[in-house]
Short mmCIF file of C-alpha atoms in Angstrom, two decimals:
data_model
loop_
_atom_site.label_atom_id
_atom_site.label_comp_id
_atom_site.label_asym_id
_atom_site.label_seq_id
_atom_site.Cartn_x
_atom_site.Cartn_y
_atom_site.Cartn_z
CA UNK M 196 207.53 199.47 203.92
CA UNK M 197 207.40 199.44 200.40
CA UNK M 198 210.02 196.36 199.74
CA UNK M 199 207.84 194.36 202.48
CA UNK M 200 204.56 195.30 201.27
CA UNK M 201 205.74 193.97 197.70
CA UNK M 202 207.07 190.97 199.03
CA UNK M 203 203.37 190.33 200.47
CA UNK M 204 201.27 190.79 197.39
CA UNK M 205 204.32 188.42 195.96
CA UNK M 206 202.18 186.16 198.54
CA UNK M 207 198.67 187.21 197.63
CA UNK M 208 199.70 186.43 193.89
CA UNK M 209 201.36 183.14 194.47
CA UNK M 210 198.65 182.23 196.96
CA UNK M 211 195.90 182.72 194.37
CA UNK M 212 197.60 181.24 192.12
CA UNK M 213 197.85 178.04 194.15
CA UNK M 214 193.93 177.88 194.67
CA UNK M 215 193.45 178.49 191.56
CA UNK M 216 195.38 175.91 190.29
CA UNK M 217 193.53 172.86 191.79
CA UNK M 218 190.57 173.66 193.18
CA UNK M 219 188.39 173.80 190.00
CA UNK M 220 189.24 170.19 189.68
CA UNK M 221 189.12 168.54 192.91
CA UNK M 222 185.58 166.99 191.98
CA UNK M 223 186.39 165.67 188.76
CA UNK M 224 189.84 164.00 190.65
CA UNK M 225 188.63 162.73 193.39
CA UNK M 226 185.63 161.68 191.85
CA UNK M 227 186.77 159.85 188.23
CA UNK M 228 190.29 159.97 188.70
CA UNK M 229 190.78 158.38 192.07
CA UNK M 230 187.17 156.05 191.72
CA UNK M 231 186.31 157.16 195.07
CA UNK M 232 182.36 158.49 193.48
CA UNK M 233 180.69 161.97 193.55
CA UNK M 234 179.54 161.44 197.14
CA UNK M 235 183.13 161.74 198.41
CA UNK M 236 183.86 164.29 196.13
CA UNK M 237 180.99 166.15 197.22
CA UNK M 238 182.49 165.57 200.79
CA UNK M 239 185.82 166.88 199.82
CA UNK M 240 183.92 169.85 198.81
CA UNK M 241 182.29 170.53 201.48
CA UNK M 242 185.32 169.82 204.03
CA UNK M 243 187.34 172.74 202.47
CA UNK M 244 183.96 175.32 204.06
CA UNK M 245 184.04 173.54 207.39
CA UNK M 246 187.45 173.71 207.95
CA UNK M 247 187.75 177.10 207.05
CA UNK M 248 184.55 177.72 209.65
CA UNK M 249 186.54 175.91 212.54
CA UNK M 250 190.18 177.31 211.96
CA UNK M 251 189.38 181.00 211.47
CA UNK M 252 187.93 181.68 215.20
CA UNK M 253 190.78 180.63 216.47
CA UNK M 254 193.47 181.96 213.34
CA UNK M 255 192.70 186.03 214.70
CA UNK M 256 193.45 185.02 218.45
CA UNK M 257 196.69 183.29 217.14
CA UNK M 258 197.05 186.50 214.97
CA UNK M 259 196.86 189.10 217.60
CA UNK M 260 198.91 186.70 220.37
CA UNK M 261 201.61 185.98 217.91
CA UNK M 262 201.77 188.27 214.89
CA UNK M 263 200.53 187.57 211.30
CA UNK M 264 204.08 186.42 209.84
CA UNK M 265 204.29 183.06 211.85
CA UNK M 266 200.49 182.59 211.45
CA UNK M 267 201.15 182.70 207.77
CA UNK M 268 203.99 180.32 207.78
CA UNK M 269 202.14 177.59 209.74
CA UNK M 270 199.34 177.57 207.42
CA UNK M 271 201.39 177.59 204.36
CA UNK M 272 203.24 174.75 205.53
CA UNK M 273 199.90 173.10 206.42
CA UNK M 274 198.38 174.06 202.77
CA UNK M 275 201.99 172.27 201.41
CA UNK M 276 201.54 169.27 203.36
CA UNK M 277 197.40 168.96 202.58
CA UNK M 278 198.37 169.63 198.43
CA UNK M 279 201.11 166.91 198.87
CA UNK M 280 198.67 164.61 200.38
CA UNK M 281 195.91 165.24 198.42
CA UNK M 282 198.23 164.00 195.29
CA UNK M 283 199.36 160.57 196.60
CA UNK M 284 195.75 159.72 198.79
CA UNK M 285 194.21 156.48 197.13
CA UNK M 286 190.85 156.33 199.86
CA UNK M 287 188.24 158.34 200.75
CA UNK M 288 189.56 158.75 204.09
CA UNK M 289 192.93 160.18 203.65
CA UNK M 290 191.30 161.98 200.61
CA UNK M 291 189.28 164.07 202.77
CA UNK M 292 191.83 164.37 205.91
CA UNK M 293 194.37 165.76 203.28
CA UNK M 294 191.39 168.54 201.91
CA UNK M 295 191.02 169.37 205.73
CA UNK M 296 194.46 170.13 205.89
CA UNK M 297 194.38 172.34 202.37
CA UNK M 298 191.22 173.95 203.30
CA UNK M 299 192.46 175.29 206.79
CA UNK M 300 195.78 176.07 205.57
CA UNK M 301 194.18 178.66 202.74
CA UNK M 302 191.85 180.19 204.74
CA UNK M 303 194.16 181.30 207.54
CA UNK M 304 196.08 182.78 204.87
CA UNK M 305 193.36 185.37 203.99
CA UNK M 306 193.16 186.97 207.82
CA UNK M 307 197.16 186.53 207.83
CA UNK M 308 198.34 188.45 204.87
CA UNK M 309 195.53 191.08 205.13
CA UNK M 310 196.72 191.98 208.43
CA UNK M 311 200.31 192.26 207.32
CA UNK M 312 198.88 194.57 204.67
CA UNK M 313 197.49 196.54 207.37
CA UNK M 314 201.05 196.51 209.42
CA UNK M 315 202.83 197.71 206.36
CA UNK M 316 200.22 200.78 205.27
CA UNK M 317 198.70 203.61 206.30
CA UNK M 318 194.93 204.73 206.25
CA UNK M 319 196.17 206.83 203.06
CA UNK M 320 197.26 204.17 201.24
CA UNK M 321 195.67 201.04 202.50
CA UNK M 322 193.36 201.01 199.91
CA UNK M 323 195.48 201.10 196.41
CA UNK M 324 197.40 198.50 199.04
CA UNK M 325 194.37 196.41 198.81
CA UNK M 326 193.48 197.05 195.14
CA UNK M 327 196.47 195.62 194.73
CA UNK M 328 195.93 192.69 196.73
CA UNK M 329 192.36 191.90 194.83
CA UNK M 330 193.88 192.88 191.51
CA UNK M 331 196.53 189.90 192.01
CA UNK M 332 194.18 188.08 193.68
CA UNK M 333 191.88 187.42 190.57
CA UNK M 334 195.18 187.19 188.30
CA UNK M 335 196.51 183.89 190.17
CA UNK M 336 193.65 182.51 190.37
CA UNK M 337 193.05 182.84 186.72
CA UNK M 338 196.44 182.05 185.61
CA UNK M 339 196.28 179.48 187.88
CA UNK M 340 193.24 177.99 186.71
CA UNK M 341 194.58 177.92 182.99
CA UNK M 342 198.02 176.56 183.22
CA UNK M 343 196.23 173.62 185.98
CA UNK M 344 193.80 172.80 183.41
CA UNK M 345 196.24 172.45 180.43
CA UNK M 346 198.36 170.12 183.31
CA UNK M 347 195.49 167.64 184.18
CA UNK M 348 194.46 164.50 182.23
CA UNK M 349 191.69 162.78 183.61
CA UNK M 350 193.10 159.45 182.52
CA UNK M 351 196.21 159.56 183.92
CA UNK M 352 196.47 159.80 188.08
CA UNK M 353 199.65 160.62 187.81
CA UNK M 354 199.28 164.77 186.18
CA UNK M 355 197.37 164.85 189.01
CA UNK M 356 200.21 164.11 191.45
CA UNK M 357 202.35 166.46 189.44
CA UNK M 358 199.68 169.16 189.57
CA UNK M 359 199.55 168.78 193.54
CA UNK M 360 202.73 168.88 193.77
CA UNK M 361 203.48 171.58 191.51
CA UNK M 362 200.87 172.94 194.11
CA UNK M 363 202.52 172.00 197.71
CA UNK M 364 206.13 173.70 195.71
CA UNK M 365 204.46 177.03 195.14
CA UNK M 366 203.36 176.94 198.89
CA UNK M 367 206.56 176.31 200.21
CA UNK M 368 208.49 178.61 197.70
CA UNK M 369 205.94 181.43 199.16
CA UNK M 370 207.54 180.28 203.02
CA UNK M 371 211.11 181.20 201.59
CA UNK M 372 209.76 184.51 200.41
CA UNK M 373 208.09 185.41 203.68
CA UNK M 374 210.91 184.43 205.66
CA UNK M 375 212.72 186.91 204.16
CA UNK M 376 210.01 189.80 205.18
CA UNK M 377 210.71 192.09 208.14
CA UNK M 378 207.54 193.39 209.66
CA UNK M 379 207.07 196.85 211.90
CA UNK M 380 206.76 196.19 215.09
CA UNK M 381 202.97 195.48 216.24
CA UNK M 382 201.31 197.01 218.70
CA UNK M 383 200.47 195.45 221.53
CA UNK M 384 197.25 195.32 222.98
CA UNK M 385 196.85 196.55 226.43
CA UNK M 386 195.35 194.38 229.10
CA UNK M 387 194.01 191.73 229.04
CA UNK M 388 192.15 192.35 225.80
CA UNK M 389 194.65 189.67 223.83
CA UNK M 390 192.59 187.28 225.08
CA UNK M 391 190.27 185.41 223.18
CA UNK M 392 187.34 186.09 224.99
CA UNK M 393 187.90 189.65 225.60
CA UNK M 394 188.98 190.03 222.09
CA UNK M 395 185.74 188.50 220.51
CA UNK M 396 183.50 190.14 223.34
CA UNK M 397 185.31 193.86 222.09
CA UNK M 398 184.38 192.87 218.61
CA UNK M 399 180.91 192.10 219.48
CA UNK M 400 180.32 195.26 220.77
CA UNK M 401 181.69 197.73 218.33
CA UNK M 402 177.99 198.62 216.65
CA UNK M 403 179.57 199.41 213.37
CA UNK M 404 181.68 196.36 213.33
CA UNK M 405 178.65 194.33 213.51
CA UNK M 406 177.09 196.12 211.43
CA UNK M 407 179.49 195.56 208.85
CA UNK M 408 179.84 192.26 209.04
CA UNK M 409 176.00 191.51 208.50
CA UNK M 410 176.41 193.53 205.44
CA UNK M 411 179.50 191.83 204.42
CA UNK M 412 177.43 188.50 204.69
CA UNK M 413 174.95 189.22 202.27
CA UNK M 414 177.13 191.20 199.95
CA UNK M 415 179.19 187.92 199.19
CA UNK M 416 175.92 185.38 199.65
CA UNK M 417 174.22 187.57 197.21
CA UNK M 418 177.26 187.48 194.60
CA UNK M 419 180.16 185.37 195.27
CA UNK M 420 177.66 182.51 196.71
CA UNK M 421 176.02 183.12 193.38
CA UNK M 422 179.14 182.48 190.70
CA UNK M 423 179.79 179.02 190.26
CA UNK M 424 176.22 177.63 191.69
CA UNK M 425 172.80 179.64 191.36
CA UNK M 426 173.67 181.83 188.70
CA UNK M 427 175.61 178.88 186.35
CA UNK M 428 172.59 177.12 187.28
CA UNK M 429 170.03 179.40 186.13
CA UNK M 430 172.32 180.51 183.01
CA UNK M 431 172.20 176.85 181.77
CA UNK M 432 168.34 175.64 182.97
CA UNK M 433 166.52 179.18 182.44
CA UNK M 434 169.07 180.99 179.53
CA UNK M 435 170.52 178.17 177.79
CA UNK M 436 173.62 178.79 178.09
CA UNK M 437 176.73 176.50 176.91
CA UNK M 438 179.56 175.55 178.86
CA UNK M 439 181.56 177.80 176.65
CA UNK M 440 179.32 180.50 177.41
CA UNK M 441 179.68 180.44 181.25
CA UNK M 442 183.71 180.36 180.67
CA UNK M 443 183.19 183.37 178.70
CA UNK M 444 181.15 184.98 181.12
CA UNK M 445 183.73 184.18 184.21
CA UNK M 446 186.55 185.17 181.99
CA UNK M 447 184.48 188.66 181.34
CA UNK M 448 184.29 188.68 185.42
CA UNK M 449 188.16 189.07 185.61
CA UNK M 450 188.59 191.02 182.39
CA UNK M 451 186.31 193.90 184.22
CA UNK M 452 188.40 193.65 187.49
CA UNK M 453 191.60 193.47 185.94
CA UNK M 454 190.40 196.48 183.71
CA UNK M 455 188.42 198.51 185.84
CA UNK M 456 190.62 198.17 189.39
CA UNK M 457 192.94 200.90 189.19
CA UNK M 458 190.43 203.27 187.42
CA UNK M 459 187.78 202.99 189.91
CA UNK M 460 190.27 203.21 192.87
CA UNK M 461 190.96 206.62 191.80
CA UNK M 462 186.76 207.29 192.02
CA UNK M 463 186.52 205.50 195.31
CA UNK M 464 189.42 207.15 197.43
CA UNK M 465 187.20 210.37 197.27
CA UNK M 466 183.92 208.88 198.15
CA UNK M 467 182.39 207.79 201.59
CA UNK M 468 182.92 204.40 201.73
CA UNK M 469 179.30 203.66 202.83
CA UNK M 470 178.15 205.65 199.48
CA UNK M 471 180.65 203.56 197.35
CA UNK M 472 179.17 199.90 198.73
CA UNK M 473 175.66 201.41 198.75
CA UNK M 474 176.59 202.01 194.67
CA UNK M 475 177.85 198.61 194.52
CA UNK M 476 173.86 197.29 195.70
CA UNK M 477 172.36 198.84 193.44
CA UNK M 478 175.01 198.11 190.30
CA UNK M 479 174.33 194.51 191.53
CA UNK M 480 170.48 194.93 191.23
CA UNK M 481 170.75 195.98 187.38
CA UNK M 482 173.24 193.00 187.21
CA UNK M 483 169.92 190.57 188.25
CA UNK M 484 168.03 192.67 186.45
CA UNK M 485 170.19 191.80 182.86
CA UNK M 486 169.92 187.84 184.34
CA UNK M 487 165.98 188.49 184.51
CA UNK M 488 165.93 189.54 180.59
CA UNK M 489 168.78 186.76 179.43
CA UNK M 490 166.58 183.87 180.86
CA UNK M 491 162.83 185.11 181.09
CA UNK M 492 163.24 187.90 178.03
CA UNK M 493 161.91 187.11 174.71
CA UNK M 494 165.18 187.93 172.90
CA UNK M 495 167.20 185.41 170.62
CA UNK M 496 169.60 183.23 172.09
CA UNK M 497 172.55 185.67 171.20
CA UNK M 498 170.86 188.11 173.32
CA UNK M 499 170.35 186.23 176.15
CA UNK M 500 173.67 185.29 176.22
CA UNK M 501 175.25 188.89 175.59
CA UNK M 502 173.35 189.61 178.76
CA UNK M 503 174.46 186.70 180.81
CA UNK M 504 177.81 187.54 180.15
CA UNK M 505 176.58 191.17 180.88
CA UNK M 506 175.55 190.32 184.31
CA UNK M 507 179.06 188.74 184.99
CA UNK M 508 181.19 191.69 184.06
CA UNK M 509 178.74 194.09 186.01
CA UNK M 510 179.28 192.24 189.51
CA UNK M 511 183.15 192.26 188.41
CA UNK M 512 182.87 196.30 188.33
CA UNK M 513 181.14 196.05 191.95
CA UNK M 514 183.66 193.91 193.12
CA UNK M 515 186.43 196.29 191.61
CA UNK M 516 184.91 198.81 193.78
CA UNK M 517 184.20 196.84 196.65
CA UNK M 518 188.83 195.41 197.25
CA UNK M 519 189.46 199.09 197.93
CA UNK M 520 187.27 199.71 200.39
CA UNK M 521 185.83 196.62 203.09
CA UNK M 522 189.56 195.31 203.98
CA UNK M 523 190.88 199.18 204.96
CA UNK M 524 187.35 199.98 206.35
CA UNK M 525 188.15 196.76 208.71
CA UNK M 526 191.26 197.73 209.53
CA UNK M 527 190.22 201.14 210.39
CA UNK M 528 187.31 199.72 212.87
CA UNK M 529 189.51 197.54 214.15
CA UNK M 530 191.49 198.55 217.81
CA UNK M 531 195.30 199.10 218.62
CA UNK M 532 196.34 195.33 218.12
CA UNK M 533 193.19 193.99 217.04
CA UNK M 534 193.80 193.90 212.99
CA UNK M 535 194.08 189.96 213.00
CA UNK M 536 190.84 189.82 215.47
CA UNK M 537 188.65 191.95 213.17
CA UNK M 538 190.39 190.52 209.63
CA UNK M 539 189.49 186.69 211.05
CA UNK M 540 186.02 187.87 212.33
CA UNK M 541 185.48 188.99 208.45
CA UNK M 542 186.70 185.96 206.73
CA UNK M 543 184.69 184.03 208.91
CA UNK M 544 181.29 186.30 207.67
CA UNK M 545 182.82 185.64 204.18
CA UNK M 546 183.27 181.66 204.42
CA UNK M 547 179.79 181.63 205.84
CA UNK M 548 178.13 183.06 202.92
CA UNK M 549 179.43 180.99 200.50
CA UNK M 550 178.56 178.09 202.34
CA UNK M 551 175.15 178.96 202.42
CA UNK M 552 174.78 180.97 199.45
CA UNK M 553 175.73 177.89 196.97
CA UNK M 554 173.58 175.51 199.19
CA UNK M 555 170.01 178.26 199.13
CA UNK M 556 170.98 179.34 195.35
CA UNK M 557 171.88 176.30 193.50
CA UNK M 558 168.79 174.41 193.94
CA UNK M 559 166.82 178.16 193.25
CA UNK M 560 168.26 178.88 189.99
CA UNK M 561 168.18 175.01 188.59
CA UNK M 562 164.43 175.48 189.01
CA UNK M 563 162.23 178.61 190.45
CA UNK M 564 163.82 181.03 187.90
CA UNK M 565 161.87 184.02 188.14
CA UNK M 566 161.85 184.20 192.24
CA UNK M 567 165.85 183.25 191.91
CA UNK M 568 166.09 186.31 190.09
CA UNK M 569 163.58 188.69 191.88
CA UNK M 570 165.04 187.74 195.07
CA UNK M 571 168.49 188.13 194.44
CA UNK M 572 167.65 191.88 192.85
CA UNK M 573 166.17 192.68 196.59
CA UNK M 574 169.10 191.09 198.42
CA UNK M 575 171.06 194.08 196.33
CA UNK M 576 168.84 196.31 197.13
CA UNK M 577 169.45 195.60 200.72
CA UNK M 578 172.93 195.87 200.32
CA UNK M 579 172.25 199.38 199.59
CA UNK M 580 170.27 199.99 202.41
CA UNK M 581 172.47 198.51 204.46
CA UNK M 582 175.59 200.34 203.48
CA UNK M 583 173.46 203.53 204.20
CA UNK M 584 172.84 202.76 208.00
CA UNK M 585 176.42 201.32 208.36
CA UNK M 586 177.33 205.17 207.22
CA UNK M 587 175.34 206.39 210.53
CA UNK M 588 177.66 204.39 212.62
CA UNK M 589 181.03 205.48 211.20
CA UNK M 590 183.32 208.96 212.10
CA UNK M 591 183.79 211.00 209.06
CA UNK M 592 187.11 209.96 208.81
CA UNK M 593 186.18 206.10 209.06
CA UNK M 594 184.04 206.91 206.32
CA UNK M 595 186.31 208.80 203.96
CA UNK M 596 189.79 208.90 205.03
CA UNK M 597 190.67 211.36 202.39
CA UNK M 598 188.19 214.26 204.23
CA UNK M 599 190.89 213.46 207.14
CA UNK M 600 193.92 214.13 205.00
CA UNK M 601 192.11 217.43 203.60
CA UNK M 602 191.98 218.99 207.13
CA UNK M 603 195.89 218.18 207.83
CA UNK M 604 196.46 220.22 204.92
CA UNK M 605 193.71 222.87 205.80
CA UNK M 606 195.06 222.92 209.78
CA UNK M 607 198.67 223.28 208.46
CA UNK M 608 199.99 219.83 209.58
CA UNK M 609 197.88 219.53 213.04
CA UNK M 610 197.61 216.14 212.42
CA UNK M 611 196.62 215.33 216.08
CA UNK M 612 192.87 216.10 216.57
CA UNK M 613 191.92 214.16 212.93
CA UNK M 614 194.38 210.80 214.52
CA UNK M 615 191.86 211.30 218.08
CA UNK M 616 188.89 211.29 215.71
CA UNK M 617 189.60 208.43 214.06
#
């Protein structure tokens, strides 16, 4: 599986890449560029969240019923065709039908390639497999970012065609990769469980799956909710921070992933999982805690901005922590069959969060700095406590596969009873 599983983080990268190259400028297009005003802009905006809350119920039935591969393929066609459209639209109305179409298209792709991820590993090395994935992740969507901004001119419509374009291309060159991708057979799932009822009603009642998933909501409302509204908000009202200094602190962000990943996967694959995202809550409190002293401290305006930038790279070593281990601990909750259910269920928690979190934040951190910042320190707090009951609800091996592999070795092979207690 190692040719296929390269062939998919081709797709994570190229992906990435492709959100990364538009998305940071869909206001200022539809807004200047096409004359259309920030109201539809805004609209655009907020049409990529809803569509990705009304596909993805439906994307982990389709998942499960069909397999990942042609799941990815239709939404990569459908992210081609919204890109395209996007480019040539001249009125608010095919404006916004065209982000529908984008904004569906990339968010299936999420559930779809992490489920071939889980096809194509095994609990041993699902997580480097999703290091990997988050590692390339934040490298097309930076690369992205830079080459689309260098593209765009906001007085010409058309480098905004060609960037769409150039967009809808990379989409469709990533269907002629995937085509060429032979996936292990899934397992099918017995019964009548394929169903989307029965499906949705067997995810509802695994305790831990639940669990995880309420945790998984505040762990990205409480920092990727946080990036690009509340805490950009705060930097500039409360810290005084310069455009150039927010770049620099998103650009430390991905300098600390892109650094830290592979390090810290070799710290997490021996920990309990629950102990690791605990760790993350309270790395994330100190993070606030920096943000408290960069725009309420007394410092100089040098320190307050080594700090902002401080905060940034200290969520980007929680998140470095984090790729390795919610994705495989998914998968490993998830039933015979029921990846694409439980991957779905998760980007759905995910899209959720930073719907709300940029919606309860951004007004917060424009304004009420000092309960912004107090509160977001106890939402990572909670994390931590949260993560700790979650580790009640898991089998030692769901928590830490690697205590499953030590007792193969210890049992001389007798792989059997560790595969029942997972």
């Amino acid at each position: 599986m190692g040719a296929v599983l390269r062939r998919i983080h081709v797709g994570n990268a190229l992906s990435a890449f492709g959100l990364g190259f538009t998305v940071p400028y869909l206001y200022v297009y539809v807004a200047q560029v096409r004359g259309l005003g920030a109201v539809t802009a805004g609209l655009v905006l907020a049409v990529f969240a809803v569509a990705a809350l009304i596909v993805l119920p439906f994307a982990g039935r389709a998942i499960v019923r069909r397999g990942a591969l042609p799941v990815l393929l239709t939404a990569l066609v459908t992210a081609a065709v919204g890109a395209l459209s996007l480019g040539l639209a001249g009125t608010a109305g095919t404006v916004i039908l065209a982000a529908a179409a984008l904004g569906a298209g990339q968010a299936v792709m999420q559930p779809a390639l992490a489920t071939m991820i889980v096809d194509c590993s095994r609990t041993e090395t699902r997580s480097r497999a999703f290091a990997t994935q988050f590692f390339l992740q934040n490298l097309g969507l930076g690369v992205g970012g830079l080459i689309g901004g260098h593209l765009v001119d906001t007085s010409s419509a058309a480098s905004f065609v060609v960037l769409f374009a150039i967009e809808a291309a990379v989409f469709l060159l990533l269907v002629v990769v995937m085509t060429t991708v032979r996936m292990p057979h899934s397992p099918r799932v017995e019964g009548a469980s394929a169903s989307g009822r029965s499906s949705w009603k067997s995810l509802l009642g695994n305790r831990a799956m639940v669990q995880l998933c309420v945790l998984g909501f505040v762990l990205f409302f409480a920092c990727y909710g946080q990036f690009e509204s509340g805490l950009s908000a705060y930097g500039v009202e409360a810290a005084g921070m310069s455009t150039s200094a927010l770049g620099t602190a998103l650009a430390a962000n991905t300098l600390m992933i892109v650094l830290a990943q592979f390090a810290v996967l070799r710290f997490v694959e021996r920990r309990r999982r629950s102990r690791v995202i605990a760790g993350v809550g309270l790395i994330w409190a100190v993070a606030w805690a920096v943000a408290a002293y960069a725009g309420l401290g007394n410092g100089s305006q040098e320190m307050a901005t080594a700090a902002f930038i401080s905060t940034y790279a200290l969520f980007g070593l929680g998140e470095a922590m984090l790729s390795p281990t919610l994705a495989p601990l998914v998968a490993d909750l998830a039933p015979t069959g029921l990846a694409g259910q439980y991957n779905s269920a998760f980007a759905l928690v995910k899209q959720l969060a930073l719907a709300v979190g940029p919606a309860v934040g951004g007004p917060l951190g424009a304004s009420l700095h000092a309960p912004y910042v107090v509160l977001f320190l106890l939402f990572s707090l909670g994390i931590t406590v949260l993560a700790l009951r979650l580790g009640r609800e898991l089998t030692a091996v769901q928590d830490r596969p690697s205590a499953g592999r030590s007792r193969v070795v210890a049992r001389g092979g007798a792989s059997e009873p560790v595969a029942a207690e997972a």
